[in-house]
Every structure is written in structure tokens, then in C-alpha cells.
Tab-separated table of C-alpha atoms in Angstrom:
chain	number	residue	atom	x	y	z
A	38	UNK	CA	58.811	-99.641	186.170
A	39	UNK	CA	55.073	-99.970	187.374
A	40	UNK	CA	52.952	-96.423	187.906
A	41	UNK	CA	50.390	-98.160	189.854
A	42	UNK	CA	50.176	-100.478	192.285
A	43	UNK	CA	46.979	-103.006	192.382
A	44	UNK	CA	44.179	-101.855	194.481
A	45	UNK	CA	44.699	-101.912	198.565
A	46	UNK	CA	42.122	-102.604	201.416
A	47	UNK	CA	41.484	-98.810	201.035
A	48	UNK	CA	40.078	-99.117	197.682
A	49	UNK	CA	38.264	-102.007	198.073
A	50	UNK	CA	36.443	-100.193	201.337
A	51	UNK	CA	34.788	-98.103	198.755
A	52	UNK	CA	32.685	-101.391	197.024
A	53	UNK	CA	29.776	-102.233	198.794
A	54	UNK	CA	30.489	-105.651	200.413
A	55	UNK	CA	31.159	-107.061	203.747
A	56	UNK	CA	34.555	-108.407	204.058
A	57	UNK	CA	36.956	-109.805	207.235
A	58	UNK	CA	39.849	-111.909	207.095
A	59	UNK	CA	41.000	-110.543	203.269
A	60	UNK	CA	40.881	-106.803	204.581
A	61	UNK	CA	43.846	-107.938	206.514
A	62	UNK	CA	45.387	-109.214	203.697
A	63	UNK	CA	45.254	-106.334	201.760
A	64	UNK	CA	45.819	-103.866	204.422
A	65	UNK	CA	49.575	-105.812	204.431
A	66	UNK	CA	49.867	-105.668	201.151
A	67	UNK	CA	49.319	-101.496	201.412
A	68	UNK	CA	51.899	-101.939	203.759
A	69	UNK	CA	54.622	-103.159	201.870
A	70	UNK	CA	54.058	-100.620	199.133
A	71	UNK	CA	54.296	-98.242	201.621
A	72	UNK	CA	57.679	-99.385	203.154
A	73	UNK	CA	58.987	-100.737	199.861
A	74	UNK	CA	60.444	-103.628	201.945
A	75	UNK	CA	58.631	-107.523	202.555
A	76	UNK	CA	56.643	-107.846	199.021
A	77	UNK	CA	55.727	-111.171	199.046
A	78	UNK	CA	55.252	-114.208	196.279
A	79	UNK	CA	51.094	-113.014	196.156
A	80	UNK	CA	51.798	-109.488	196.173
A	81	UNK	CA	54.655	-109.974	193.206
A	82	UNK	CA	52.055	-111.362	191.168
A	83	UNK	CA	49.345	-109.350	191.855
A	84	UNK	CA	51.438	-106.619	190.351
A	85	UNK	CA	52.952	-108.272	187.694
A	86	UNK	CA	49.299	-109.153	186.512
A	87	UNK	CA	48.360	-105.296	187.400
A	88	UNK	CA	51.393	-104.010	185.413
A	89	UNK	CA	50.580	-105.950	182.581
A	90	UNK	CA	46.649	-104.757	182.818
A	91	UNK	CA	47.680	-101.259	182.755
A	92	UNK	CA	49.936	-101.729	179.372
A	93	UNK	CA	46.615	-102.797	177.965
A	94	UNK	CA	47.828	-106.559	177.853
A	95	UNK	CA	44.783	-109.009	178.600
A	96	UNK	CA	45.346	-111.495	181.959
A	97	UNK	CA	43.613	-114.599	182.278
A	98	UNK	CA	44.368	-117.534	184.893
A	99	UNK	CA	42.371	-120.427	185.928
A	100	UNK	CA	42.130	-123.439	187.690
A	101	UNK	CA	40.967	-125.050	190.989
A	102	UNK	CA	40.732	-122.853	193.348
A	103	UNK	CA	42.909	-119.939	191.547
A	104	UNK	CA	40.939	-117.496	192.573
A	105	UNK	CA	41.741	-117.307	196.391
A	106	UNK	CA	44.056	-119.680	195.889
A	107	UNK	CA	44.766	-123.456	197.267
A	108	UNK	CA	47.399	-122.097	199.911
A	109	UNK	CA	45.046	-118.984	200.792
A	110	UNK	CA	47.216	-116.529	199.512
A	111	UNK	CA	46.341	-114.987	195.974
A	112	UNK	CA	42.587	-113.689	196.619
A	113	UNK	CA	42.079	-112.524	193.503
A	114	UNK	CA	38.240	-112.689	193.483
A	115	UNK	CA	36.145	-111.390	197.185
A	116	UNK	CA	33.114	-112.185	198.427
A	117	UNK	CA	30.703	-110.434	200.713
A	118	UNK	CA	29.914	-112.873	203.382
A	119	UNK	CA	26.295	-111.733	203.952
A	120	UNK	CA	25.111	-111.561	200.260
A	121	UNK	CA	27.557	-113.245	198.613
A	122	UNK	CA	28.806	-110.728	196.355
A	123	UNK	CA	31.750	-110.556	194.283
A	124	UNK	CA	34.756	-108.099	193.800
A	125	UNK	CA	37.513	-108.417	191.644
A	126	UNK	CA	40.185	-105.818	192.812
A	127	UNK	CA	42.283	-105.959	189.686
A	128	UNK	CA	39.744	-104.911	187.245
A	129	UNK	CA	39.578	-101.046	189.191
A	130	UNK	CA	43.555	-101.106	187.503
A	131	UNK	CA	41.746	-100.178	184.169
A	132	UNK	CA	38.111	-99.514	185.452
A	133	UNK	CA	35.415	-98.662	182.233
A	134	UNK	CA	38.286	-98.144	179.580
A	135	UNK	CA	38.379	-102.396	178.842
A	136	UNK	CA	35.972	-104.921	178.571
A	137	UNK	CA	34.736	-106.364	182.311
A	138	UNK	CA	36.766	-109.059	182.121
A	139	UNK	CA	39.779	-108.045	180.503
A	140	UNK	CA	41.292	-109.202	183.653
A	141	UNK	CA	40.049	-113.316	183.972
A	142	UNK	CA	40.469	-115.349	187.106
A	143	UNK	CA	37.967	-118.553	187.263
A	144	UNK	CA	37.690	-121.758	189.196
A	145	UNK	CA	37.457	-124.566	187.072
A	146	UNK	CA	36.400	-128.100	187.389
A	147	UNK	CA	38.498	-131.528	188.120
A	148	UNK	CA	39.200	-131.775	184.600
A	149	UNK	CA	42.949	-130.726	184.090
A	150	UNK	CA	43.147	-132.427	180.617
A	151	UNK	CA	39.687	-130.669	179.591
A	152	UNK	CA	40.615	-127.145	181.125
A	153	UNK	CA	43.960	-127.143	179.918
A	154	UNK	CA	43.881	-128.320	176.595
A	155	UNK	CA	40.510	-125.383	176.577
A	156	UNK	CA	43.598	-122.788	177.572
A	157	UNK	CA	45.880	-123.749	175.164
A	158	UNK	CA	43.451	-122.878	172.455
A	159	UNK	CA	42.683	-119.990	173.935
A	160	UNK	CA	46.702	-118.983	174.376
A	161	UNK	CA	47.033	-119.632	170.710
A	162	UNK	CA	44.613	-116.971	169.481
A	163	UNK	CA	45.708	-114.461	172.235
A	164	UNK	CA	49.353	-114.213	171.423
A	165	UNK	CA	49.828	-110.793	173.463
A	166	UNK	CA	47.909	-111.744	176.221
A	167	UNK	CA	49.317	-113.751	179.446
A	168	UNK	CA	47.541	-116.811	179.886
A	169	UNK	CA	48.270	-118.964	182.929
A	170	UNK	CA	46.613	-122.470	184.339
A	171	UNK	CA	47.427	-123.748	187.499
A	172	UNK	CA	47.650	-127.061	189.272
A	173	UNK	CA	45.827	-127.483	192.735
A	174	UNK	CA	48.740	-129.147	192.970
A	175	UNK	CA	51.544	-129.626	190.711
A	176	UNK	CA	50.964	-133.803	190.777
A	177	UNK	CA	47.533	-133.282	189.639
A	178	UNK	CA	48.985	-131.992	186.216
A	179	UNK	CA	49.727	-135.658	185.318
A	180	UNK	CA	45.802	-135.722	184.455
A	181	UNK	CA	46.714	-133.274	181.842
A	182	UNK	CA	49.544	-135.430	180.520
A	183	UNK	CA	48.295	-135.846	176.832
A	184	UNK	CA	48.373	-131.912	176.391
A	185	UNK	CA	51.586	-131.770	177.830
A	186	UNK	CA	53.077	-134.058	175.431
A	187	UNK	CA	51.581	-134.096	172.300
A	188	UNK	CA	51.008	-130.158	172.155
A	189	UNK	CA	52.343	-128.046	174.664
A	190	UNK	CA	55.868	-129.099	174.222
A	191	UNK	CA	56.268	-130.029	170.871
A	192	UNK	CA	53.394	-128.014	169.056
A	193	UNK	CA	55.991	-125.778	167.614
A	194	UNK	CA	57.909	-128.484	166.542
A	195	UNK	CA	54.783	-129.989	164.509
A	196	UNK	CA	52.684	-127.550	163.609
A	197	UNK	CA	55.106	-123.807	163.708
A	198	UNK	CA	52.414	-122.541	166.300
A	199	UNK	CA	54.093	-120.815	168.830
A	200	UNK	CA	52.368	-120.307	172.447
A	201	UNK	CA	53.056	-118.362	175.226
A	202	UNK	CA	51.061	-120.200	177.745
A	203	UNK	CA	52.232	-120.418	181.503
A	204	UNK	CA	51.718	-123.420	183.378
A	205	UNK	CA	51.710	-123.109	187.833
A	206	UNK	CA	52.828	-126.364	189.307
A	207	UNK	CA	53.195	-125.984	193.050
A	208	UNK	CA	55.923	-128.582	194.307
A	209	UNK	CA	57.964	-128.653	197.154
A	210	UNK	CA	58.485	-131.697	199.844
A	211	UNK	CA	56.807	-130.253	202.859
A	212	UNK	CA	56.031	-133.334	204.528
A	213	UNK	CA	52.486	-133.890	202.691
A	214	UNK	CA	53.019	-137.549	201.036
A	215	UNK	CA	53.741	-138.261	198.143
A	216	UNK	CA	50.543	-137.217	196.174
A	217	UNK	CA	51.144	-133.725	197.418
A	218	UNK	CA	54.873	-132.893	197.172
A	219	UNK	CA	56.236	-133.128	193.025
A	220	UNK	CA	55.076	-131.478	189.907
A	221	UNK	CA	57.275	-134.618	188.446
A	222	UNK	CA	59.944	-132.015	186.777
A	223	UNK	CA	62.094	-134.247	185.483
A	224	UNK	CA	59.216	-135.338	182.721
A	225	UNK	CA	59.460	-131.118	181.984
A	226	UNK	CA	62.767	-131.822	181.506
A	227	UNK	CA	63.409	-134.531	179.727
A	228	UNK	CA	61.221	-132.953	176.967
A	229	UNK	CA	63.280	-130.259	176.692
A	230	UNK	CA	65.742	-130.252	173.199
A	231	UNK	CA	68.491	-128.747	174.628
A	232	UNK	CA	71.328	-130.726	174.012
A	233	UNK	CA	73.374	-130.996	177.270
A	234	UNK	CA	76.780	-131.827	175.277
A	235	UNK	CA	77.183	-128.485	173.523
A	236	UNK	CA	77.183	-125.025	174.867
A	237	UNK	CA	75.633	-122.277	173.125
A	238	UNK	CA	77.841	-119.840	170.697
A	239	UNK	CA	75.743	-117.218	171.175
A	240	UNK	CA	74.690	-116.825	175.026
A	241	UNK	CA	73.994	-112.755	174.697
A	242	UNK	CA	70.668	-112.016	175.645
A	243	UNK	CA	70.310	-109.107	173.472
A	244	UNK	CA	69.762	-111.841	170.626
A	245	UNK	CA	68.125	-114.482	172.625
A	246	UNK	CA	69.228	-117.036	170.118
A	247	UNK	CA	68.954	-119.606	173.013
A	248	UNK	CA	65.601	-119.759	173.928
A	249	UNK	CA	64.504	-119.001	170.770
A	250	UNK	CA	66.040	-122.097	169.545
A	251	UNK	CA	63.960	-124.924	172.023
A	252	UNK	CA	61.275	-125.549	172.950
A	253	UNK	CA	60.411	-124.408	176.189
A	254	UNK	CA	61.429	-122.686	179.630
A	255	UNK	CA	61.431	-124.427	183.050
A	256	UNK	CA	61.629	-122.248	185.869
A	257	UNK	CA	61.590	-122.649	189.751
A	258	UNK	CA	62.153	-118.989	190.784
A	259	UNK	CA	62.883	-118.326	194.803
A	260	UNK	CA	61.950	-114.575	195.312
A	261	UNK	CA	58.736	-112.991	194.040
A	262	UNK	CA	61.090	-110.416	192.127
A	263	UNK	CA	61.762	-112.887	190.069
A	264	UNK	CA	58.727	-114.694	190.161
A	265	UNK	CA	57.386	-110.674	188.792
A	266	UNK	CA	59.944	-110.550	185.626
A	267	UNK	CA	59.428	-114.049	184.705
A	268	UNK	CA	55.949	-113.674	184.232
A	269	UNK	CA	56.428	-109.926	182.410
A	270	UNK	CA	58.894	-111.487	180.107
A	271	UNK	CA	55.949	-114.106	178.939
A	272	UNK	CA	54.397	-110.943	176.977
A	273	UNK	CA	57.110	-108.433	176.348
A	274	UNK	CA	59.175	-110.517	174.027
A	275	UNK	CA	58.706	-110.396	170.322
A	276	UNK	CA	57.813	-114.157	170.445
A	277	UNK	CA	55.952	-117.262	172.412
A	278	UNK	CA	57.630	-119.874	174.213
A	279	UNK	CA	55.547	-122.092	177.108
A	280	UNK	CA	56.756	-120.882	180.513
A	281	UNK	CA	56.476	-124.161	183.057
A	282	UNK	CA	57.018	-122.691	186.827
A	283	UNK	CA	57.764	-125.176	189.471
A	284	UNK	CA	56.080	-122.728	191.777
A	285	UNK	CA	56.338	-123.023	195.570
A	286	UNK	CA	53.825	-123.817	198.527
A	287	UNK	CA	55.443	-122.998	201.963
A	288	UNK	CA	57.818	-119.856	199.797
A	289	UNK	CA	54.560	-118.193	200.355
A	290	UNK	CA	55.064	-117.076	203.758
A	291	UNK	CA	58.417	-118.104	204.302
A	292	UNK	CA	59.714	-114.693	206.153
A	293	UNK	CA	62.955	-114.153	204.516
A	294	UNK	CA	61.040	-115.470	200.909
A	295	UNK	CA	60.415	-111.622	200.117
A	296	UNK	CA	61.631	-108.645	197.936
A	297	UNK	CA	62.400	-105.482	198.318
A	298	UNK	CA	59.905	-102.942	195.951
A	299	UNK	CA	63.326	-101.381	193.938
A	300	UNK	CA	63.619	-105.328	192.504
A	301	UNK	CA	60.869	-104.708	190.754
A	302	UNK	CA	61.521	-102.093	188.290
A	303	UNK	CA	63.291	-102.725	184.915
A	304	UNK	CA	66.164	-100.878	185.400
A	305	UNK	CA	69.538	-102.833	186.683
A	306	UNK	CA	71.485	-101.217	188.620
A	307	UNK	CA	75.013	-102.706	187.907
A	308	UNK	CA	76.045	-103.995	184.746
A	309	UNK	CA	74.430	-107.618	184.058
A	310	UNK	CA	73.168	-109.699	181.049
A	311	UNK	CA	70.881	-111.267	183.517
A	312	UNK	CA	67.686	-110.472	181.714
A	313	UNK	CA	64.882	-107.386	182.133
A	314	UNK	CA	65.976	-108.200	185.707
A	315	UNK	CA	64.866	-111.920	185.645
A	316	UNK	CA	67.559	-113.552	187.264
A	317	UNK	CA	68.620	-117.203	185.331
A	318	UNK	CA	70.679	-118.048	188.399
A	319	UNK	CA	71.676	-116.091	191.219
A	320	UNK	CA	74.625	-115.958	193.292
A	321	UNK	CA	76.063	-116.764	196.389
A	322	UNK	CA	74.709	-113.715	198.596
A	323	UNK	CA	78.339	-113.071	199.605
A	324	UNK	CA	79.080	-112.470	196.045
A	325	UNK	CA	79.128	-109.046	194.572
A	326	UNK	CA	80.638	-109.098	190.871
A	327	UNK	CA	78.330	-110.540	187.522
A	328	UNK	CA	81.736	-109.897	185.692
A	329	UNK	CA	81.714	-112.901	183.333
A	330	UNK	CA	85.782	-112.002	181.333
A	331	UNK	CA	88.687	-112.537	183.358
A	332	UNK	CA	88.195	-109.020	185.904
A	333	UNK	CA	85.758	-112.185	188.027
A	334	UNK	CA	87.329	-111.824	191.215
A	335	UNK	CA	88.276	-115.262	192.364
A	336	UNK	CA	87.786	-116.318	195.925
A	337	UNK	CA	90.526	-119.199	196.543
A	338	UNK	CA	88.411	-119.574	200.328
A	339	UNK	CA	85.712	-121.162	199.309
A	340	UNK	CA	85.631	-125.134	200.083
A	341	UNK	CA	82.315	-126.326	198.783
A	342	UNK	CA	80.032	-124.456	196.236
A	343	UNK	CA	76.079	-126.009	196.791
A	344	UNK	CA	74.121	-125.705	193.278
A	345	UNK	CA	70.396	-125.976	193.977
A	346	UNK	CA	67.053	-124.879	192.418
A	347	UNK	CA	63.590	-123.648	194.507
A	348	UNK	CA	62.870	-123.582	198.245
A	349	UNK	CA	65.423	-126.133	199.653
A	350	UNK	CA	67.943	-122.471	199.338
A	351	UNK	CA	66.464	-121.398	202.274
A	352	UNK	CA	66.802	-124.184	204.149
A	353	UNK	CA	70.541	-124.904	203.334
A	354	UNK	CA	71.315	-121.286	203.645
A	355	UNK	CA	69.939	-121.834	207.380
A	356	UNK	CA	71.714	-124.305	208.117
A	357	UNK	CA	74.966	-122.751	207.171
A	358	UNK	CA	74.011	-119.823	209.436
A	359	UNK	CA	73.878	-122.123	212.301
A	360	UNK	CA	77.366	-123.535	211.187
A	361	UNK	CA	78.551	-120.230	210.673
A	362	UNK	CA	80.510	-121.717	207.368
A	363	UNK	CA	79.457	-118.886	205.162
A	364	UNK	CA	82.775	-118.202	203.951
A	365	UNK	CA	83.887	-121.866	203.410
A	366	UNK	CA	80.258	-123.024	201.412
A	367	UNK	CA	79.070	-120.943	199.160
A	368	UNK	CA	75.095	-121.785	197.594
A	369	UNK	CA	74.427	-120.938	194.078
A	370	UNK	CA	70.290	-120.908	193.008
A	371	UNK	CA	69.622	-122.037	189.379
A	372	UNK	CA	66.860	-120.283	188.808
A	373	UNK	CA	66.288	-121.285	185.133
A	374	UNK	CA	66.707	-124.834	184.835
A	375	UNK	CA	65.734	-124.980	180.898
A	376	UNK	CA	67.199	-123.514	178.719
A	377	UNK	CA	70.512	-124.171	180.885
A	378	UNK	CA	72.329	-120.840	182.247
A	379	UNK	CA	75.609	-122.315	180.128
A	380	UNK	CA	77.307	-118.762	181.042
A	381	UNK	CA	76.382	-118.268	184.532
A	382	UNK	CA	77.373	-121.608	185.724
A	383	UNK	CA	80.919	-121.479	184.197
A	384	UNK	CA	81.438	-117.987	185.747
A	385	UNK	CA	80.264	-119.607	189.319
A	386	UNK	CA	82.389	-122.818	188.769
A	387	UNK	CA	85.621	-120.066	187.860
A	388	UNK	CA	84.314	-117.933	190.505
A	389	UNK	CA	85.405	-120.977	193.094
A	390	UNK	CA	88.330	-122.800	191.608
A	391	UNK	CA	89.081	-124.559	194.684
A	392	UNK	CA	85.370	-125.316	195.833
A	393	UNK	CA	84.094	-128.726	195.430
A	394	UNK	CA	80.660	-128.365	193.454
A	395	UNK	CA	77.616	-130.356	195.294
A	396	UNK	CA	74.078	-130.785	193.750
A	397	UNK	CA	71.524	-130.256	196.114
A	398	UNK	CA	67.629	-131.420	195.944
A	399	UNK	CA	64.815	-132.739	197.772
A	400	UNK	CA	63.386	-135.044	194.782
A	401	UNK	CA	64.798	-138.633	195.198
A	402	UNK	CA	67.678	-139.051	192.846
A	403	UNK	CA	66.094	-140.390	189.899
A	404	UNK	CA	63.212	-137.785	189.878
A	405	UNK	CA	64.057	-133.655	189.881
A	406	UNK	CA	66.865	-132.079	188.370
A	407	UNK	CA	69.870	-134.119	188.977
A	408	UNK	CA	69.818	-136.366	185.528
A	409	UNK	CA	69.469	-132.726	183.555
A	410	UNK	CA	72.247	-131.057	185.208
A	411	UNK	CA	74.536	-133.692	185.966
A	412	UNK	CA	75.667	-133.750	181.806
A	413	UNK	CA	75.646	-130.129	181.802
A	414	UNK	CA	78.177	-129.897	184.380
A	415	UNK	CA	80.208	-132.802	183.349
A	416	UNK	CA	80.348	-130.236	179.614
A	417	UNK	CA	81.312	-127.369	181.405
A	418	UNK	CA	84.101	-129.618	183.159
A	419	UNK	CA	85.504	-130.204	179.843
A	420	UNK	CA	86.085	-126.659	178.935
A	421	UNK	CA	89.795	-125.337	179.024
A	422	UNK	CA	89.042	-122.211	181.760
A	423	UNK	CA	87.429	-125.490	184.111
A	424	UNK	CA	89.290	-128.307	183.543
A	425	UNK	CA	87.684	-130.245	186.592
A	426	UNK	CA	87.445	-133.914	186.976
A	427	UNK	CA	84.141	-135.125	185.337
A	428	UNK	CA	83.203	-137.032	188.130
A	429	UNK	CA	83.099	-134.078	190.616
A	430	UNK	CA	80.219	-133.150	190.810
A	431	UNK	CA	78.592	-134.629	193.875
A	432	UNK	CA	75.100	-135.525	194.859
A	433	UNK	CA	72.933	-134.392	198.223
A	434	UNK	CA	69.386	-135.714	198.050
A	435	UNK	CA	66.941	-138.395	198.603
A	436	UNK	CA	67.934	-141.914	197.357
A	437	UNK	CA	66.300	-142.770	194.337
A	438	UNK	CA	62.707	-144.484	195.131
A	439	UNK	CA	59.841	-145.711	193.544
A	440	UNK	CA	57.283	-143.078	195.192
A	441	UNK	CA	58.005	-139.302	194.619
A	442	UNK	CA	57.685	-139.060	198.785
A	443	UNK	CA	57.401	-140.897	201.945
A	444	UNK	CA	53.691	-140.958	203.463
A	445	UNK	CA	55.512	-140.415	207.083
A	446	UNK	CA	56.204	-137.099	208.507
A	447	UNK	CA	59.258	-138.489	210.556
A	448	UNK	CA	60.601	-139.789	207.900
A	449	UNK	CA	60.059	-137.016	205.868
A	450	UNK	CA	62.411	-134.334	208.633
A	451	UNK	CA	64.769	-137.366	208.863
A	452	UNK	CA	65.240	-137.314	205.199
A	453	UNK	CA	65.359	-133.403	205.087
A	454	UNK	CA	67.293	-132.900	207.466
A	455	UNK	CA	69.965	-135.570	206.062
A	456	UNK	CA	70.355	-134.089	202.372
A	457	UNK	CA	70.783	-130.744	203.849
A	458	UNK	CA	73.574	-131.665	205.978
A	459	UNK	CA	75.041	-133.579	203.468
A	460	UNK	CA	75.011	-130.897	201.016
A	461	UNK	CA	76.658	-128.622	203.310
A	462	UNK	CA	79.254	-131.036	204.487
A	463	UNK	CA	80.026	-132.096	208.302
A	464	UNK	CA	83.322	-131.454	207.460
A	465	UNK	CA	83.595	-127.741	206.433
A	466	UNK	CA	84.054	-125.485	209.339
A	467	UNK	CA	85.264	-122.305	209.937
């Protein structure tokens, strides 16, 4: 696990500069070190970046506004706001003993092809260091198409360069239009070469065959625990792949969007081959066994099992609180869309034999995840221990549409409100 945590508002009181509103910030932070209970999405990353620093692994992230951050929550980089001085808290993690900016975070300009295809090269010659660019925005990464395609995800492919570079794309439909609400994931993953008609022989991850094998990883992560591991696993593996993270905008201060500090050691408590405790999918909260041979205990209860990725868990797991159908509709997160957790799906689809699987998403249905599952499952239907109808698997989420979002808030919470009950089912009740 980590020995130190990243600096608190006590340590920063000891630089010479003027600061409010981020003294607040940081004096929370201290707090949930303290209690070991609330860490939220900033706070994950500040020590994953921290953790990192201290194993003498170089950090560097840019892009607009990375430095406090668009949704004012990193503040990675203070200012003193009488003479306009600047403190970097992370660098005290290894003080004198590294170069000043061992530890990189930088604003950069409007130019996301420019920047981007700059941190690419730079990924490529610093194969054990994490590199990470982020989106204002994860639509504004569309200006940065060209790298996307012709290098980030197939570079390997052409030229046997392997990179380890991390890409940020906040997304999430929050009501903000339609220029502020998709990271467009379904281009991510309809470049990935996974082929969704055959499941992996080898799933173990002590061999990692699977990743190894394409070309990149598509996350969209729903606790900063796992948000921490993903981004650790970038550097401790013995080789590169491009990490895209649908990352979230309102998960930032969602209240139950937190992690307790004990999620964020290496060490797993129960028996799992879920990762260095990165999670590829997690379970139904109800559910207590990872067993993936035939000791899964089966729950013949369960009516309707919800498979979803990112922030719209929280608001279906809400909603079933109100219904009070928790034992009747069970919601599984895919964490890792790409490569596709072949294992952990089957066990979840054995888990709940009886359970009618649902996939839930906010995208409209010809954008998100729906076209990359929707084969996957209908494979897994196929298999002897399944043997489910490959039709079942039914749809909750926007109708498909030419624009990624509606430009009217109404319509927006109309919409939400619809996918989520439909997901869930009007007609499962305890």
C-alpha cells in the first residue's frame, strides 16, 4: 500500500502564500485520511499520482484547465491571491531528491490535436512514467481525432511501439446539451480488436494474455478506488497499453461516489482474480461471493439483473431504494468495457439464472456501449452453462438520435428519468 499520503492544508501552511477557498479543500482531504472513510474521485488521484511519485515513477498531466481542474476539484497547482505565487503540493512528496518537475501538471492551449499528438511523443520515450491528457470536456477530444486514429489506437499495430498514455474524457448526461455531455465512446470502441464472437481461452490475470493481445483499454470506473488502481496499473505492468477513461463530471461530489481508505491498498482481502484490486466489473452490492466454478451461490430471487457502465449506477441504484426492489433487481457495473470482462459477466449471468438481463445507458441507442455489448452477450448466451435466448437481452436508454443530447433541460429529466425506470421495470415489486 501507500506510506504517504499527498501533502494536507497543514503542509501547505508552511509555504509562504496567501490562500482561501483551496485551504478548505485540503483541510477535507486531511480529513478523510484521518477517518479513512469519504475519499473522494480528486483525493483518489491525488494519491495515486503521489504513490507513484514516491516509487520514483515520473507524473505528468496536461490540458485545459488540468491544473485546478474544469469541475474545480483537482487543484493541483495554488496560487497566492496577493502576489500571485505558485505551489505545487505534490512535488513536497519527493522534495530535493528529483528534478523540480518530476511531478508535471500544465494548462495547455485550445489545440487538442497539437497538445496531444506533443504527449504521445512524449509517452513514447517515457515508457515508465504515467502520462495523462485530459479533455475540458470529453467532446472536445474529437479535435484530436487524427491522433486518435491513426496513432493512438493502432500505433502498435503499425509501427510495434507500444504506449502507455492515458487519455481523461469527462462524459456524463447532466443536462448540459449536447456539446457538453459525450466523450463519443462508441468511436473508442469500435476501434477496439476484440472480437465479440469468441471468448478468451485464457482469462487468468496472472498471464494477462487478454489485454496483451488488443489494442487498448476503455474504462468508465464509478468509485475513486478504482479510479486509484486503474491509473497504478498504467505503470506497474511489464508493458504499455493506452488507457481511455470515460471519466465522470457530477461523480465528483456525488455523496455516496466515495471510498473507503482500506480500498486502496494492494492487498485483497478475499480470494479474487479481479486485478491489483482494479475491479473489471463489480457486483450487485447484495452480492458477496467472486467464486467463478460451480461453489457460485445461485440466487433463484432475482427477477431482473441491470448491466450498466459509469454514473447512471447511482442513479438506478436510487431508484430501486425508493422501490424497495433490491432483492428482485439486482445492478451489475461493467467497469472495463474493453477488453470485455468475458469471465465476470458469465459468472453474473449464472449468478441469476432466472433474472432477465437489461442494458442500461444514458447515450441514445446508437451512440455508448450498447452496439459493443449487445454481441458479447448474445456469445455468452450461446455457451452451454447459459443457454439463454439470444434475443434477451433488453435495452433501457435514450432512442437513437442524431445529436449526442437534447439542448433542453426538461427534456433532458424527462428522458432520465424514463430510461431509469425502464431499466428497473414498473413491474418488479417486492
Amino acid at each position: 500500500g501507500f506510506s504517504r499520503p499527498p501533502p494536507t492544508a497543514s503542509a501547505i501552511a508552511h509555504t509562504p502564500l496567501t490562500l482561501f477557498f483551496t485551504v478548505s479543500v485540503y483541510d477535507a482531504r486531511k480529513q478523510m485520511i484521518e477517518s479513512g472513510e469519504g475519499v473522494d474521485w480528486a483525493l483518489a488521484e491525488a494519491l495515486a499520482f503521489g504513490t507513484l511519485l514516491e516509487e520514483g515513477n515520473h507524473v505528468r498531466l496536461s490540458g485545459q484547465d488540468v491544473e485546478r481542474g474544469t469541475f474545480s476539484h483537482r487543484h493541483a497547482l495554488l496560487h497566492d491571491q496577493n502576489t500571485g505565487a505558485r505551489c505545487v503540493p505534490l512535488r513536497s512528496v519527493y522534495g530535493d531528491s528529483k528534478p523540480h518537475n518530476f511531478f508535471t501538471v500544465s494548462n495547455s492551449s485550445l489545440s487538442e490535436f497539437g497538445v496531444l499528438g506533443f504527449e504521445l511523443g512524449y509517452s513514447l520515450e517515457n515508457p515508465n512514467s504515467l502520462v495523462l491528457w485530459e479533455a475540458q470536456f470529453g467532446d472536445f477530444a474529437n479535435s484530436a481525432q487524427i491522433i486518435i486514429d491513426q496513432f493512438i489506437s493502432s500505433g502498435e499495430a503499425k509501427w510495434l511501439r507500444q504506449t502507455g498514455l492515458t487519455l481523461l474524457l469527462p462524459h456524463g448526461y447532466d443536462g448540459q446539451g449536447p456539446e457538453h455531455s459525450s466523450c463519443r465512446v462508441e468511436r473508442y470502441l469500435q476501434m477496439s480488436d476484440e472480437d465479440p464472437t469468441k471468448i478468451p481461452p485464457d482469462m487468468r490475470l496472472d498471464t494477462r494474455t487478454q489485454i496483451q493481445e488488443h489494442n487498448w483499454q476503455i474504462v468508465n470506473v464509478t468509485t475513486p478506488a478504482n479510479y486509484f488502481h486503474v491509473l497504478r496499473r498504467q505503470v506497474h505492468r511489464e508493458f504499455r497499453k493506452p488507457l481511455i477513461v470515460v471519466s465522470p463530471k457530477n461523480l465528483l461530489r456525488h455523496p455516496k461516489c466515495v471510498s473507503p481508505l482500506d480500498d486502496f491498498d494492494d492487498e485483497e482481502k478475499n480470494a479474487t482474480e479481479q486485478g491489483i484490486r482494479f475491479k473489471r466489473l463489480i457486483m450487485d452490492k447484495t452480492a458477496t461471493s467472486r467464486a467463478k466454478d460451480d461453489s457460485l451461490p445461485i440466487d433463484l430471487g432475482a427477477k431482473r439483473v441491470v448491466f450498466c457502465t459509469g454514473k447512471v449506477y447511482y442513479e438506478l441504484d436510487a431508484e430501486r431504494e425508493t422501490n424497495g426492489t433490491e432483492n428482485e433487481v439486482k445492478i451489475v457495473r461493467i467497469e472495463q468495457l474493453s477488453p470485455f470482462p468475458w469471465d465476470l459477466v458469465d459468472r453474473e449471468l449464472r449468478r441469476y439464472p432466472n433474472a432477465e438481463p437489461v442494458w442500461c445507458q444514458e447515450e441514445p441507442m446508437n451512440m455508448g456501449a450498447f452496439s459493443h455489448v449487445a454481441p458479447r452477450f448474445q456469445t455468452l448466451f450461446k455457451q452451454k452453462q447459459i443457454s439463454r435466448p439470444l434475443d434477451q437481452l433488453r435495452y433501457a436508454g435514450r432512442a437513437p438520435a442524431a445529436s449526442t443530447a437534447t439542448g433542453y433541460g426538461a427534456v433532458h429529466a424527462e428522458e432520465q428519468v424514463g430510461l431509469v425506470k425502464a431499466a428497473l421495470g414498473d413491474g418488479v415489486h417486492a
